[in-house]
Tab-separated table of C-alpha atoms and ligand atoms in Angstrom:
chain	number	residue	atom	x	y	z
A	1	MET	CA	85.315	126.949	102.693
A	2	ILE	CA	84.470	129.796	105.097
A	3	ASP	CA	80.734	129.749	104.240
A	4	PHE	CA	80.758	125.971	104.425
A	5	PHE	CA	82.181	126.017	107.939
A	6	ILE	CA	79.788	128.782	109.038
A	7	LYS	CA	76.967	126.442	107.996
A	8	VAL	CA	78.585	123.637	110.086
A	9	LYS	CA	78.791	125.899	113.138
A	10	GLN	CA	75.124	126.927	112.749
A	11	GLN	CA	74.016	123.300	112.493
A	12	GLU	CA	76.164	122.399	115.510
A	13	SER	CA	74.664	125.203	117.595
A	14	GLN	CA	71.142	124.050	116.671
A	15	ASN	CA	72.107	120.503	117.729
A	16	LEU	CA	70.930	119.038	114.414
A	17	PRO	CA	72.406	115.990	112.605
A	18	PHE	CA	74.977	116.405	109.855
A	19	VAL	CA	77.806	114.700	108.040
A	20	LEU	CA	80.876	116.233	106.386
A	21	TYR	CA	83.109	114.131	104.172
A	22	LYS	CA	85.863	114.103	101.606
A	23	LYS	CA	86.496	111.140	99.332
A	24	PRO	CA	90.001	109.717	98.710
A	25	ASP	CA	92.151	111.859	96.382
A	26	ASN	CA	89.370	114.398	96.004
A	27	ILE	CA	89.456	118.115	96.678
A	28	LYS	CA	85.757	118.534	97.378
A	29	VAL	CA	84.188	118.491	100.841
A	30	VAL	CA	80.507	117.601	100.978
A	31	GLY	CA	78.098	118.252	103.829
A	32	TYR	CA	74.552	116.979	104.358
A	33	PHE	CA	72.687	118.966	107.008
A	34	GLN	CA	69.509	117.288	108.242
A	35	LYS	CA	66.547	119.613	108.658
A	36	ASN	CA	65.187	117.943	111.826
A	37	ASP	CA	66.626	115.834	114.649
A	38	HIS	CA	64.733	112.626	113.841
A	39	LEU	CA	66.673	109.348	113.946
A	40	TYR	CA	66.119	107.656	110.568
A	41	PHE	CA	67.264	104.113	109.757
A	42	ALA	CA	68.277	102.268	106.599
A	43	GLU	CA	66.468	98.960	106.586
A	44	ASN	CA	66.717	97.370	103.153
A	45	PHE	CA	69.393	99.426	101.366
A	46	GLU	CA	66.816	100.833	98.995
A	47	GLU	CA	66.820	104.137	100.899
A	48	ALA	CA	68.814	107.132	99.706
A	49	GLY	CA	71.052	108.980	102.134
A	50	PHE	CA	74.265	108.892	104.091
A	51	VAL	CA	74.369	105.660	106.079
A	52	PHE	CA	76.251	105.110	109.360
A	53	ALA	CA	76.250	101.467	110.454
A	54	PRO	CA	77.684	99.762	113.551
A	55	PHE	CA	80.011	96.717	113.685
A	56	VAL	CA	77.175	94.466	114.893
A	57	GLY	CA	73.409	94.797	114.750
A	58	SER	CA	71.032	96.231	112.246
A	59	GLN	CA	70.596	99.800	113.544
A	60	MET	CA	71.968	101.521	110.471
A	61	ILE	CA	71.411	105.230	110.836
A	62	LEU	CA	70.543	107.288	107.794
A	63	ILE	CA	70.741	110.982	107.079
A	64	PRO	CA	68.182	110.905	104.235
A	65	PHE	CA	69.116	113.062	101.238
A	66	GLU	CA	65.541	114.270	100.942
A	67	GLN	CA	65.467	115.499	104.548
A	68	SER	CA	68.780	117.346	104.215
A	69	VAL	CA	70.372	120.346	102.642
A	70	LYS	CA	73.543	119.633	100.670
A	71	TRP	CA	76.554	121.937	100.692
A	72	SER	CA	79.931	121.465	99.100
A	73	ALA	CA	83.189	123.388	98.940
A	74	LEU	CA	86.618	122.968	97.402
A	75	ILE	CA	89.445	122.428	99.837
A	76	THR	CA	91.726	125.410	99.977
A	77	SER	CA	95.229	124.035	99.883
A	78	GLY	CA	97.177	123.720	103.085
A	79	GLU	CA	100.327	121.893	104.084
A	80	GLU	CA	100.048	118.177	104.677
A	81	THR	CA	101.077	117.635	108.290
A	82	PRO	CA	104.504	115.985	108.152
A	83	ASP	CA	104.768	112.469	109.518
A	84	SER	CA	106.497	112.551	112.842
A	85	GLU	CA	107.881	110.238	115.465
A	86	PHE	CA	105.694	110.063	118.525
A	87	THR	CA	106.614	109.290	122.064
A	88	GLN	CA	104.166	107.039	123.707
A	89	LEU	CA	103.148	107.239	127.313
A	90	GLU	CA	100.976	104.173	127.384
A	91	ASN	CA	99.388	102.592	130.316
A	92	LYS	CA	101.149	99.294	131.155
A	93	GLN	CA	97.829	97.727	132.092
A	94	SER	CA	96.206	98.335	128.723
A	95	GLN	CA	99.315	96.961	127.013
A	96	GLU	CA	99.159	93.762	129.079
A	97	HIS	CA	95.450	93.426	128.469
A	98	PHE	CA	95.834	93.875	124.701
A	99	GLU	CA	98.814	91.515	124.445
A	100	SER	CA	96.952	88.799	126.325
A	101	LEU	CA	93.961	89.270	123.995
A	102	VAL	CA	96.302	88.849	121.005
A	103	GLN	CA	97.767	85.700	122.603
A	104	LYS	CA	94.260	84.311	123.118
A	105	GLY	CA	93.614	84.905	119.413
A	106	ILE	CA	96.862	83.130	118.436
A	107	ASP	CA	95.944	80.189	120.705
A	108	ALA	CA	92.469	79.923	119.154
A	109	ILE	CA	94.098	79.854	115.677
A	110	GLY	CA	96.422	77.074	116.942
A	111	GLU	CA	93.330	75.134	118.072
A	112	GLY	CA	91.834	75.502	114.593
A	113	VAL	CA	88.896	77.752	115.618
A	114	PHE	CA	89.671	80.224	112.805
A	115	LYS	CA	92.527	81.327	110.500
A	116	LYS	CA	92.501	85.037	111.290
A	117	VAL	CA	90.921	87.341	113.847
A	118	VAL	CA	91.088	91.129	114.192
A	119	VAL	CA	91.251	92.202	117.821
A	120	SER	CA	90.972	95.808	118.887
A	121	ARG	CA	91.101	98.211	121.783
A	122	LYS	CA	89.866	101.648	122.775
A	123	GLU	CA	92.005	104.422	124.235
A	124	THR	CA	90.549	107.512	125.880
A	125	ILE	CA	92.313	110.840	125.977
A	126	ASP	CA	91.268	114.102	127.624
A	127	LEU	CA	90.729	117.128	125.411
A	128	ALA	CA	91.440	120.502	126.945
A	129	ASN	CA	89.574	122.208	124.134
A	130	PHE	CA	87.997	120.753	121.043
A	131	ASP	CA	86.919	122.625	117.958
A	132	LEU	CA	85.186	120.377	115.450
A	133	VAL	CA	85.889	122.596	112.443
A	134	SER	CA	89.619	122.946	113.046
A	135	VAL	CA	90.048	119.213	113.763
A	136	PHE	CA	88.141	118.363	110.568
A	137	GLU	CA	90.269	120.806	108.585
A	138	LYS	CA	93.436	119.156	109.917
A	139	LEU	CA	91.998	115.761	109.049
A	140	ILE	CA	91.362	116.610	105.389
A	141	GLN	CA	94.756	118.303	105.025
A	142	SER	CA	96.634	115.435	106.689
A	143	TYR	CA	95.012	112.489	104.876
A	144	PRO	CA	94.480	113.382	101.205
A	145	ASN	CA	94.055	109.776	100.068
A	146	ALA	CA	91.692	108.685	102.865
A	147	PHE	CA	87.926	108.967	103.188
A	148	CYS	CA	87.729	111.666	105.885
A	149	TYR	CA	84.512	112.352	107.730
A	150	CYS	CA	82.827	114.023	110.668
A	151	TRP	CA	79.393	112.653	111.570
A	152	PHE	CA	77.019	113.985	114.211
A	153	HIS	CA	73.600	113.053	115.502
A	154	PRO	CA	72.324	114.522	118.792
A	155	LYS	CA	70.824	111.135	119.750
A	156	ILE	CA	74.001	109.165	118.972
A	157	GLY	CA	77.060	111.377	119.249
A	158	LEU	CA	80.011	112.729	117.296
A	159	TRP	CA	82.416	110.558	115.285
A	160	MET	CA	85.356	111.473	113.081
A	161	GLY	CA	87.839	109.447	111.089
A	162	ALA	CA	90.167	109.041	108.116
A	163	THR	CA	89.794	105.530	106.746
A	164	PRO	CA	91.904	103.848	104.048
A	165	GLU	CA	89.382	101.037	103.410
A	166	ARG	CA	86.555	101.146	100.885
A	167	LEU	CA	83.809	98.626	101.562
A	168	LEU	CA	81.976	98.921	98.250
A	169	LYS	CA	81.493	101.268	95.379
A	170	ALA	CA	78.490	100.423	93.225
A	171	ASP	CA	77.417	102.244	90.134
A	172	ASP	CA	74.273	100.451	89.030
A	173	LYS	CA	75.656	96.934	88.340
A	174	LYS	CA	79.336	97.901	88.219
A	175	PHE	CA	81.117	97.491	91.557
A	176	SER	CA	84.538	97.790	93.135
A	177	THR	CA	85.933	96.811	96.512
A	178	MET	CA	89.354	96.017	97.966
A	179	ALA	CA	91.242	93.451	100.014
A	180	LEU	CA	93.289	95.271	102.631
A	181	ALA	CA	95.633	93.829	105.258
A	182	GLY	CA	99.185	94.050	106.600
A	183	THR	CA	100.659	97.111	108.263
A	184	GLN	CA	104.100	98.668	108.574
A	185	LYS	CA	105.365	102.147	109.393
A	186	SER	CA	105.946	104.011	106.178
A	187	GLN	CA	109.570	104.552	105.145
A	188	GLY	CA	108.363	105.357	101.610
A	189	LEU	CA	106.363	103.237	99.189
A	190	ALA	CA	109.400	102.061	97.202
A	191	GLU	CA	111.136	100.772	100.344
A	192	ALA	CA	108.244	98.604	101.509
A	193	ILE	CA	109.271	94.998	102.072
A	194	TRP	CA	106.538	92.714	103.336
A	195	GLU	CA	107.008	89.650	105.513
A	196	LYS	CA	105.451	86.319	104.604
A	197	LYS	CA	102.964	86.701	107.499
A	198	GLU	CA	101.555	89.901	106.016
A	199	MET	CA	101.465	88.623	102.430
A	200	GLU	CA	99.626	85.512	103.566
A	201	GLU	CA	97.172	87.477	105.681
A	202	GLN	CA	96.339	89.737	102.756
A	203	GLN	CA	95.918	86.763	100.404
A	204	PHE	CA	93.363	85.235	102.847
A	205	VAL	CA	91.387	88.445	102.571
A	206	THR	CA	91.464	88.497	98.749
A	207	ASP	CA	90.466	84.808	98.554
A	208	PHE	CA	87.602	85.344	100.990
A	209	ILE	CA	86.156	88.231	99.021
A	210	LEU	CA	86.475	86.435	95.676
A	211	ASN	CA	84.906	83.205	96.976
A	212	ASN	CA	82.026	84.971	98.638
A	213	LEU	CA	81.179	87.280	95.769
A	214	LYS	CA	81.156	84.379	93.273
A	215	ASP	CA	77.411	83.755	93.493
A	216	LEU	CA	76.517	87.448	93.280
A	217	THR	CA	78.655	88.548	90.332
A	218	SER	CA	78.878	87.886	86.627
A	219	GLU	CA	82.407	89.271	86.098
A	220	VAL	CA	85.325	89.916	88.454
A	221	ALA	CA	88.848	91.224	87.843
A	222	ILE	CA	91.628	91.823	90.377
A	223	SER	CA	94.869	93.812	90.456
A	224	SER	CA	98.176	92.518	91.803
A	225	PRO	CA	98.707	93.338	95.486
A	226	TYR	CA	100.425	96.701	96.034
A	227	ALA	CA	101.386	99.022	98.893
A	228	LEU	CA	98.921	101.716	99.961
A	229	LYS	CA	99.981	104.667	102.116
A	230	ALA	CA	97.566	105.518	104.924
A	231	GLY	CA	98.954	108.434	106.930
A	232	ALA	CA	102.228	107.274	108.466
A	233	LEU	CA	101.409	103.617	107.734
A	234	LEU	CA	101.514	101.298	104.740
A	235	HIS	CA	99.102	98.451	103.985
A	236	ILE	CA	98.868	95.839	101.231
A	237	LYS	CA	95.908	96.282	98.931
A	238	THR	CA	94.334	94.383	96.033
A	239	ASP	CA	91.695	96.144	93.926
A	240	ILE	CA	88.691	94.013	93.050
A	241	GLU	CA	86.088	95.104	90.518
A	242	GLY	CA	83.410	93.647	88.321
A	243	VAL	CA	79.752	93.416	87.492
A	244	LEU	CA	76.977	92.270	89.818
A	245	SER	CA	74.651	89.647	88.403
A	246	ASP	CA	71.146	90.711	87.442
A	247	ASN	CA	69.469	88.925	90.333
A	248	SER	CA	71.756	90.239	93.114
A	249	ASN	CA	71.149	93.367	95.158
A	250	LEU	CA	73.074	95.808	97.337
A	251	LYS	CA	71.842	94.280	100.583
A	252	GLN	CA	73.209	90.838	99.645
A	253	VAL	CA	76.578	92.208	98.561
A	254	ILE	CA	76.981	94.292	101.724
A	255	SER	CA	76.065	91.391	103.946
A	256	VAL	CA	78.768	89.282	102.277
A	257	LEU	CA	81.430	91.970	102.651
A	258	HIS	CA	80.615	93.419	106.083
A	259	PRO	CA	82.372	92.995	108.435
A	260	THR	CA	85.378	92.532	106.169
A	261	PRO	CA	88.239	90.185	107.091
A	262	ALA	CA	90.311	93.363	107.645
A	263	VAL	CA	88.188	94.167	110.700
A	264	CYS	CA	86.705	90.829	111.804
A	265	GLY	CA	88.502	87.710	110.562
A	266	LEU	CA	88.122	84.389	108.786
A	267	PRO	CA	85.847	82.503	108.897
A	268	LYS	CA	83.656	85.472	109.648
A	269	GLN	CA	81.195	84.029	112.182
A	270	GLU	CA	83.791	82.269	114.348
A	271	ALA	CA	86.001	85.378	114.401
A	272	LYS	CA	83.015	87.593	115.254
A	273	ASP	CA	82.000	85.301	118.145
A	274	PHE	CA	85.552	85.444	119.511
A	275	ILE	CA	85.613	89.249	119.296
A	276	LEU	CA	82.262	89.664	121.034
A	277	GLU	CA	83.258	87.235	123.793
A	278	ASN	CA	86.801	88.398	124.419
A	279	GLU	CA	87.376	92.025	123.474
A	280	GLY	CA	85.616	93.281	126.590
A	281	TYR	CA	84.242	96.543	125.192
A	282	ASP	CA	81.638	97.688	122.656
A	283	ARG	CA	83.085	98.708	119.279
A	284	GLU	CA	79.866	100.621	118.459
A	285	TYR	CA	80.466	102.273	115.050
A	286	TYR	CA	84.208	101.477	114.836
A	287	THR	CA	84.580	98.788	112.109
A	288	GLY	CA	81.031	99.493	110.972
A	289	PHE	CA	80.590	101.232	107.627
A	290	LEU	CA	79.492	104.593	106.345
A	291	GLY	CA	78.916	106.527	103.153
A	292	GLU	CA	76.594	107.444	100.347
A	293	LEU	CA	73.729	105.076	99.679
A	294	ASN	CA	71.763	105.212	96.417
A	295	LYS	CA	72.803	108.661	95.359
A	296	GLU	CA	71.319	109.737	92.030
A	297	ALA	CA	73.943	109.908	89.298
A	298	PHE	CA	74.377	113.096	87.293
A	299	ASN	CA	72.148	111.729	84.511
A	300	LYS	CA	69.562	110.704	87.172
A	301	GLU	CA	69.311	107.308	85.503
A	302	THR	CA	71.482	105.267	87.809
A	303	LEU	CA	71.999	105.058	91.561
A	304	LYS	CA	75.467	105.133	93.041
A	305	SER	CA	76.646	103.961	96.437
A	306	ASP	CA	80.079	104.570	97.912
A	307	LEU	CA	80.694	102.986	101.305
A	308	TYR	CA	83.774	102.859	103.542
A	309	VAL	CA	84.817	100.839	106.588
A	310	ASN	CA	84.950	102.959	109.742
A	311	LEU	CA	88.657	102.689	110.668
A	312	ARG	CA	91.200	105.131	112.161
A	313	CYS	CA	88.312	106.857	113.885
A	314	MET	CA	87.282	108.348	117.197
A	315	LYS	CA	84.182	109.230	119.157
A	316	ILE	CA	84.148	112.614	120.888
A	317	LYS	CA	82.142	112.764	124.102
A	318	ASP	CA	82.283	114.912	127.249
A	319	LYS	CA	85.621	116.555	126.423
A	320	GLN	CA	87.234	113.196	125.730
A	321	ALA	CA	88.300	111.448	122.545
A	322	HIS	CA	87.825	107.686	122.392
A	323	LEU	CA	90.261	106.260	119.831
A	324	TYR	CA	89.802	102.811	118.305
A	325	MET	CA	92.441	100.561	116.752
A	326	GLY	CA	92.726	96.914	115.844
A	327	CYS	CA	95.205	94.411	114.438
A	328	GLY	CA	94.807	91.354	112.243
A	329	ILE	CA	96.089	88.255	114.071
A	330	THR	CA	97.320	85.125	112.315
A	331	LYS	CA	99.263	82.101	113.550
A	332	ASP	CA	102.610	83.940	113.210
A	333	SER	CA	101.592	87.119	115.080
A	334	ASN	CA	103.641	88.452	117.967
A	335	PRO	CA	101.731	90.184	120.817
A	336	GLY	CA	104.429	92.830	121.434
A	337	LYS	CA	104.560	93.781	117.746
A	338	GLU	CA	100.765	93.946	117.510
A	339	TRP	CA	100.670	96.295	120.506
A	340	LYS	CA	103.157	98.611	118.751
A	341	GLU	CA	101.092	98.443	115.584
A	342	SER	CA	97.991	99.485	117.527
A	343	VAL	CA	99.951	102.400	119.019
A	344	ASN	CA	101.012	103.470	115.508
A	345	LYS	CA	97.399	103.286	114.341
A	346	SER	CA	96.280	105.460	117.255
A	347	MET	CA	98.551	108.221	115.921
A	348	THR	CA	96.285	108.710	112.893
A	349	MET	CA	93.752	110.472	115.120
A	350	LYS	CA	96.229	111.834	117.724
A	351	ARG	CA	97.974	113.851	115.013
A	352	VAL	CA	94.862	115.931	114.398
A	353	LEU	CA	93.795	116.517	117.995
B	1	ISC	C1	91.510	97.127	112.095
B	1	ISC	C2	92.293	98.114	111.666
B	1	ISC	O1	93.045	98.028	110.517
B	1	ISC	C3	92.829	96.984	109.571
B	1	ISC	C4	93.087	97.518	108.223
B	1	ISC	C5	94.311	97.430	107.616
B	1	ISC	C6	95.327	96.658	108.186
B	1	ISC	C7	95.106	95.935	109.318
B	1	ISC	C8	96.204	95.122	109.939
B	1	ISC	O2	97.321	95.100	109.410
B	1	ISC	O3	95.981	94.540	110.994
B	1	ISC	C9	93.743	95.822	109.903
B	1	ISC	O4	93.197	94.635	109.406
B	1	ISC	C10	92.387	99.391	112.391
B	1	ISC	O5	93.060	100.294	111.909
B	1	ISC	O6	91.763	99.530	113.464
């Protein structure tokens, strides 16, 4: 780990692009260190590299494998940061603004515009001192079952996160994805009791994914919904896996899944229009996706992709951390509760700062 982090510090001081990541339930940290500061893009998903894509638009940045040096290291064990209670000193104005945005979403559902929308907000906090390596170390120790990352490009900026949501894993024609929704503070997995609102919301997500993948797949199987722990929170998750049909490709599958109903809503276009019109800020890479694209398998015969949704993340800029969090809104949502949920989600990043 020490050599690995020395390499990170060197790359940082040369102001060159890099990405560090750890997959869920894995003890290996991987780094790709780009050899120049060029801004490469993924255009048709046939490229090979680490992709970093925004919520909207087609500017998907790529750290190409062939232009990078790969390093990896095993995580030396540390204590998982215990979950704690946090006191919140929130600005009344941002609370009012967020609650009225949630209410607008509920009203639009009442008018039949859509069934679900995910609205979000950004919170900025000052950082007295920020050390990328120690924050990343805390991140990987605190969230063993998340996809943890730190991504930097001198022409874009620095992002970090610990996301519970996989967008797509594809191993040649075999694929897996998930339907994720519903949130509660964790009192332990066994104690989780879900309200009808959350169960329904998660079922919408599963149905959407299954319906939309129908034309692109030849086989699909799903698990029963179960509780997933993400830091101090629990979500409901259904695993979905299967085989892509011979005539479908990665680009088509990604465009069906992204943005997922866990970060946008249902139907997708109507929810997206509402978000862009009403949220009042630019999500940038929050709720975009990131991960390995077309990585050669060990046997070099197949290509593997492993992509995640950029949630529970932050952008670091000018000694400030910009934290992003959103909540799925359905007809039974309550603005006050959604505000609290967004505060709980903000703790995922606050814990490591
Ligand atoms: C949009 C976020 O979470 C999504 C993922 C899981 C559960 C969610 C919820 O219960 O609202 C959200 O859909 C976020 O963390 O910013």
